[in-house]
Every structure is written in structure tokens, then in C-alpha cells.
CSV table of C-alpha atoms in Angstrom, one decimal:
chain,number,residue,atom,x,y,z
T,1,GLY,CA,36.9,-16.9,-48.1
T,2,ALA,CA,36.6,-20.6,-47.9
T,3,VAL,CA,39.0,-21.2,-51.4
T,4,VAL,CA,39.9,-24.1,-52.8
T,5,SER,CA,42.7,-24.3,-55.2
T,6,GLN,CA,44.2,-27.0,-57.4
T,7,HIS,CA,47.2,-27.4,-59.3
T,8,PRO,CA,47.5,-28.5,-62.1
T,9,SER,CA,44.5,-27.4,-63.7
T,10,TRP,CA,44.9,-29.2,-66.9
T,11,VAL,CA,47.6,-32.0,-67.6
T,12,ILE,CA,48.8,-34.9,-70.4
T,13,CYS,CA,51.1,-37.4,-70.0
T,14,LYS,CA,52.0,-40.4,-71.7
T,15,SER,CA,50.4,-43.6,-70.7
T,16,GLY,CA,52.5,-46.0,-68.0
T,17,THR,CA,53.8,-42.3,-66.2
T,18,SER,CA,52.4,-41.2,-62.7
T,19,VAL,CA,51.1,-38.0,-62.0
T,20,LYS,CA,50.4,-35.9,-59.0
T,21,ILE,CA,47.6,-33.5,-58.2
T,22,GLU,CA,47.7,-31.1,-55.6
T,23,CYS,CA,44.5,-29.6,-53.6
T,24,ARG,CA,45.0,-26.8,-51.4
T,25,SER,CA,42.3,-25.0,-48.9
T,26,LEU,CA,44.0,-21.5,-49.3
T,27,ASP,CA,42.3,-19.3,-46.2
T,28,PHE,CA,41.1,-22.2,-44.1
T,29,GLN,CA,41.9,-25.1,-42.7
T,30,ALA,CA,40.9,-28.8,-43.8
T,31,THR,CA,41.4,-31.7,-41.5
T,32,THR,CA,39.2,-33.6,-44.2
T,33,MET,CA,39.2,-33.3,-48.3
T,34,PHE,CA,37.2,-35.1,-50.7
T,35,TRP,CA,38.7,-36.4,-54.1
T,36,TYR,CA,35.8,-37.0,-57.2
T,37,ARG,CA,36.4,-38.1,-60.3
T,38,GLN,CA,34.1,-37.2,-63.2
T,39,PHE,CA,33.7,-37.9,-66.9
T,40,PRO,CA,32.2,-35.6,-69.7
T,41,LYS,CA,28.6,-35.0,-69.4
T,42,GLN,CA,28.5,-37.6,-66.1
T,43,SER,CA,28.0,-37.0,-62.5
T,44,LEU,CA,31.2,-36.4,-59.7
T,45,MET,CA,31.8,-40.0,-58.0
T,46,LEU,CA,33.4,-39.8,-55.0
T,47,MET,CA,36.6,-41.5,-55.1
T,48,ALA,CA,38.1,-41.2,-51.2
T,49,THR,CA,38.1,-38.9,-48.1
T,50,SER,CA,41.5,-38.0,-47.2
T,51,ASN,CA,42.4,-37.4,-43.7
T,52,GLU,CA,45.0,-35.6,-42.6
T,53,GLY,CA,47.2,-37.2,-40.0
T,54,SER,CA,45.8,-40.3,-41.3
T,55,LYS,CA,45.0,-43.0,-44.0
T,56,ALA,CA,42.7,-41.9,-46.9
T,57,THR,CA,39.7,-43.8,-47.0
T,58,TYR,CA,38.3,-45.4,-50.4
T,59,GLU,CA,35.1,-45.8,-52.0
T,60,GLN,CA,34.3,-49.0,-53.1
T,61,GLY,CA,35.9,-50.5,-56.2
T,62,VAL,CA,38.9,-47.4,-56.1
T,63,GLU,CA,41.9,-49.0,-56.2
T,64,LYS,CA,43.8,-47.4,-53.4
T,65,ASP,CA,47.3,-48.6,-54.9
T,66,LYS,CA,46.5,-46.5,-58.3
T,67,PHE,CA,45.1,-43.3,-56.8
T,68,LEU,CA,47.7,-42.6,-54.0
T,69,ILE,CA,46.1,-39.9,-51.4
T,70,ASN,CA,48.4,-38.0,-49.0
T,71,HIS,CA,47.0,-35.6,-47.0
T,72,ALA,CA,50.3,-33.7,-46.1
T,73,SER,CA,49.3,-30.9,-44.0
T,74,LEU,CA,46.1,-29.3,-42.9
T,75,THR,CA,46.1,-27.2,-46.2
T,76,LEU,CA,47.3,-29.6,-48.6
T,77,SER,CA,46.3,-33.1,-50.0
T,78,THR,CA,47.5,-34.6,-53.2
T,79,LEU,CA,46.4,-37.0,-55.4
T,80,THR,CA,48.7,-39.2,-57.4
T,81,VAL,CA,47.5,-41.6,-60.6
T,82,THR,CA,50.2,-43.9,-60.8
T,83,SER,CA,50.9,-45.8,-64.5
T,84,ALA,CA,48.0,-43.7,-65.6
T,85,HIS,CA,46.0,-45.5,-68.4
T,86,PRO,CA,43.9,-43.7,-71.3
T,87,GLU,CA,40.8,-44.9,-69.2
T,88,ASP,CA,42.1,-42.9,-66.2
T,89,SER,CA,41.7,-39.6,-68.4
T,90,SER,CA,39.1,-37.7,-66.4
T,91,PHE,CA,38.2,-34.4,-64.7
T,92,TYR,CA,39.7,-34.9,-60.7
T,93,ILE,CA,37.9,-32.2,-58.7
T,94,CYS,CA,38.6,-32.0,-55.0
T,95,SER,CA,36.6,-30.4,-52.0
T,96,ALA,CA,36.8,-29.5,-48.6
T,97,PRO,CA,34.2,-28.4,-46.2
T,98,ASP,CA,35.3,-25.4,-43.7
T,99,ASN,CA,34.3,-26.4,-40.2
T,100,LEU,CA,34.9,-23.5,-38.1
T,101,ARG,CA,33.4,-20.4,-40.5
T,102,ARG,CA,31.1,-21.9,-42.3
T,103,SER,CA,28.3,-24.7,-42.5
T,104,TYR,CA,29.5,-28.4,-42.1
T,105,ASN,CA,27.4,-28.9,-44.9
T,106,GLU,CA,28.8,-26.4,-47.5
T,107,GLN,CA,31.6,-27.8,-49.2
T,108,PHE,CA,34.0,-26.0,-51.3
T,109,PHE,CA,35.4,-27.0,-54.4
T,110,GLY,CA,38.9,-27.0,-56.2
T,111,PRO,CA,38.6,-25.9,-60.0
T,112,GLY,CA,39.6,-29.4,-61.1
T,113,THR,CA,42.3,-30.9,-62.7
T,114,ARG,CA,41.6,-32.3,-66.6
T,115,LEU,CA,44.1,-35.1,-67.0
T,116,THR,CA,44.4,-36.6,-70.5
T,117,VAL,CA,46.3,-39.8,-70.7
T,118,LEU,CA,48.2,-40.8,-74.4
K,1,GLY,CA,24.5,-48.0,-52.0
K,2,GLN,CA,23.2,-44.6,-52.6
K,3,SER,CA,21.5,-43.3,-55.9
K,4,LEU,CA,19.7,-40.0,-56.5
K,5,GLU,CA,18.1,-39.7,-59.4
K,6,GLN,CA,16.9,-36.4,-61.6
K,7,PRO,CA,15.8,-35.8,-64.6
K,8,SER,CA,18.8,-35.3,-67.2
K,9,GLU,CA,17.6,-32.1,-69.1
K,10,VAL,CA,15.1,-29.2,-68.5
K,11,THR,CA,14.7,-26.5,-70.8
K,12,ALA,CA,13.0,-23.3,-69.9
K,13,VAL,CA,12.8,-19.6,-70.8
K,14,GLU,CA,14.4,-16.3,-69.3
K,15,GLY,CA,12.2,-14.8,-67.0
K,16,ALA,CA,10.3,-18.2,-66.1
K,17,ILE,CA,10.3,-20.7,-63.2
K,18,VAL,CA,11.8,-24.1,-63.1
K,19,GLN,CA,11.9,-26.9,-60.8
K,20,ILE,CA,14.6,-29.7,-60.9
K,21,ASN,CA,13.3,-32.9,-58.7
K,22,CYS,CA,15.4,-35.3,-57.2
K,23,THR,CA,14.4,-38.9,-55.4
K,24,TYR,CA,17.0,-40.7,-53.7
K,25,GLN,CA,17.6,-44.0,-52.3
K,26,THR,CA,20.1,-43.8,-49.3
K,27,SER,CA,21.8,-45.1,-46.2
K,28,GLY,CA,22.6,-42.8,-43.5
K,29,PHE,CA,21.1,-39.6,-44.6
K,30,TYR,CA,21.8,-36.9,-42.8
K,31,GLY,CA,20.2,-33.9,-45.7
K,32,LEU,CA,20.3,-32.9,-49.3
K,33,SER,CA,22.3,-30.3,-50.9
K,34,TRP,CA,22.3,-28.6,-54.4
K,35,TYR,CA,24.9,-27.6,-56.1
K,36,GLN,CA,25.4,-25.9,-59.7
K,37,GLN,CA,28.2,-26.6,-62.1
K,38,HIS,CA,29.0,-24.8,-65.0
K,39,ASP,CA,30.9,-26.6,-68.4
K,40,GLY,CA,34.5,-27.0,-67.3
K,41,GLY,CA,33.9,-25.5,-64.0
K,42,ALA,CA,33.8,-25.9,-60.2
K,43,PRO,CA,30.5,-27.2,-58.5
K,44,THR,CA,29.5,-24.4,-56.4
K,45,PHE,CA,27.0,-24.8,-53.3
K,46,LEU,CA,23.3,-23.6,-53.6
K,47,SER,CA,21.3,-24.6,-50.5
K,48,TYR,CA,20.8,-27.5,-48.0
K,49,ASN,CA,18.2,-29.0,-46.7
K,50,ALA,CA,18.5,-31.0,-43.3
K,51,LEU,CA,14.6,-31.1,-42.1
K,52,ASP,CA,11.5,-31.4,-44.5
K,53,GLY,CA,9.9,-28.0,-45.6
K,54,LEU,CA,11.4,-25.1,-48.0
K,55,GLU,CA,14.5,-23.1,-47.6
K,56,GLU,CA,14.7,-20.2,-49.7
K,57,THR,CA,18.0,-18.3,-50.9
K,58,GLY,CA,17.3,-15.2,-53.0
K,59,ARG,CA,16.0,-16.3,-56.5
K,60,PHE,CA,17.0,-20.5,-55.4
K,61,SER,CA,14.3,-22.3,-53.2
K,62,SER,CA,15.1,-25.9,-52.3
K,63,PHE,CA,12.4,-28.5,-50.9
K,64,LEU,CA,13.1,-31.8,-48.7
K,65,SER,CA,10.4,-34.4,-48.0
K,66,ARG,CA,12.3,-37.0,-45.6
K,67,SER,CA,9.1,-39.5,-45.6
K,68,ASP,CA,8.8,-39.5,-49.7
K,69,SER,CA,12.8,-39.4,-50.3
K,70,TYR,CA,12.5,-36.3,-52.8
K,71,GLY,CA,13.6,-32.9,-52.6
K,72,TYR,CA,13.3,-30.5,-55.5
K,73,LEU,CA,15.3,-26.9,-56.3
K,74,LEU,CA,13.0,-24.2,-57.5
K,75,LEU,CA,14.7,-21.2,-60.0
K,76,GLN,CA,12.7,-18.4,-60.0
K,77,GLU,CA,13.1,-15.3,-62.5
K,78,LEU,CA,15.6,-17.0,-64.6
K,79,GLN,CA,18.2,-15.8,-66.3
K,80,MET,CA,20.6,-16.6,-69.1
K,81,LYS,CA,23.4,-17.1,-66.6
K,82,ASP,CA,21.6,-20.0,-65.0
K,83,SER,CA,22.1,-22.7,-67.9
K,84,ALA,CA,24.4,-24.8,-65.9
K,85,SER,CA,24.5,-28.2,-64.6
K,86,TYR,CA,22.4,-28.9,-61.2
K,87,PHE,CA,23.3,-31.8,-59.0
K,88,CYS,CA,21.6,-33.0,-55.9
K,89,ALA,CA,23.7,-34.5,-53.4
K,90,ALA,CA,23.2,-36.5,-50.1
K,91,THR,CA,25.1,-36.0,-47.3
K,92,GLY,CA,26.3,-39.2,-45.4
K,93,GLY,CA,28.4,-40.1,-42.2
K,94,GLY,CA,31.5,-38.3,-42.3
K,95,ASN,CA,30.3,-35.5,-44.4
K,96,LYS,CA,31.0,-37.6,-47.6
K,97,LEU,CA,28.6,-36.5,-50.8
K,98,THR,CA,26.4,-38.9,-53.0
K,99,PHE,CA,25.9,-36.7,-55.9
K,100,GLY,CA,22.7,-37.3,-58.3
K,101,THR,CA,22.5,-38.3,-62.0
K,102,GLY,CA,22.8,-33.9,-62.7
K,103,THR,CA,20.1,-32.1,-64.6
K,104,GLN,CA,21.3,-29.9,-67.5
K,105,LEU,CA,19.5,-26.7,-67.4
K,106,LYS,CA,18.8,-24.8,-70.9
K,107,VAL,CA,17.3,-21.4,-70.4
K,108,GLU,CA,16.3,-19.6,-74.0
K,109,LEU,CA,15.3,-15.8,-74.9
């Protein structure tokens, strides 16, 4: 149990286009999901907290108009990278805690989406 | 702000014991977690310490000292499959995780 999926697993796009990444909790409901970005050989940096039924909260330095987050349901959050540029190329990962069945302190991560902007 | 520092790389031989340290400076600290990440993969949860002391889960143990703002992950009976990156992460308000700088563990024969 407690599986999180992401789609797509990788995407290549041209500079200036927008890319949507989906994060789904497959066997539990997630009122909160988190989005991270990870550059090669670096740590995970929290970008934003996705809240079902309300606006996402963004970490300092993350442009909310560039990284649009929509928590459409209790099992789906989407991250849209708008007007992507080569510097946005990174590994994007989502996570969610399974509040009901597991320890709230354990978060379950999706497999990640590797974005390459040409 | 929050920062968690780890050694960048640790090398050990199969069957040995290795300790990965984590020192932190945070506000709103609730506890310290440890995650394992293989190259290109998702982080997977290893352990969580809310209180001072040692938590043991199989070959892995984790320790926390709040007064010293310090924790460590202890891996015993190392196996080749343990070669991965290990991250400590501080849990803050709203269950947000702030990850440490990460430690790449290399297990050699």
C-alpha cells in the first residue's frame, strides 16, 4: 500500500512551452502533497505544498506563476511548468503522507519526472 | 531558515558498519527522518526520530540528540545494494521536509 505515481516519467520539450506533471496517490487519499526539485548530485529542494481544496503554498524563491499547482482531488496534484527554459531542466518529485493508515511522519514519494528543456 | 549538513561521501566494505552524521540548524523542528535514494529513483523512508535516543529497524538504526542538534544513521552488515544516497530530513510545521545535503554511500567488496 501507500503508492504514489507520477506521469510522465520523463519529458523533453522545447524552450517556451509548458509541461504538466501529474502526481497520484494510488491507494490512499492525500489532502496534502509536496513538490520537490532535484538537480543532479544534489539534494531535494521543496518547491511547494499542494493542498486539496485550497491554494498551494510556495517556498521562498519559487515563482508561483511559473510553477502552477492544482490539487484537483484527494488523489491528484498537478504541477505545470509554464514557459519552460533550459534552467528548469531537473528531476521533479512529489510526495504525500498517508495520514490514515501510516505514520504521519513517513512520506511516500513518486518515482519522479525528468524534465529536459531544449 | 533551515540547514542540515551531511558528509558528501562515505565508503565502506561489505559486511562493515557505517555511520552517517547529520547536524542541523532549524526552526520549528519536530523530528528527523532518514531516506534512501538510489540513482534515478524515488526516496524511500528508512526511519524517524521524534525523541532523543536510538531507533532500530533491522540493519538500520537512527539516533537523535535534540540538545546537540545532531543525528546519525547507522547501517550494519553492509550489503552492495546499500550503495545509494542517504538524506536526513527535518520535519517542520505542516509536515514539510527539509532535506540534508545528502551522503553518497559506496559499498565495496
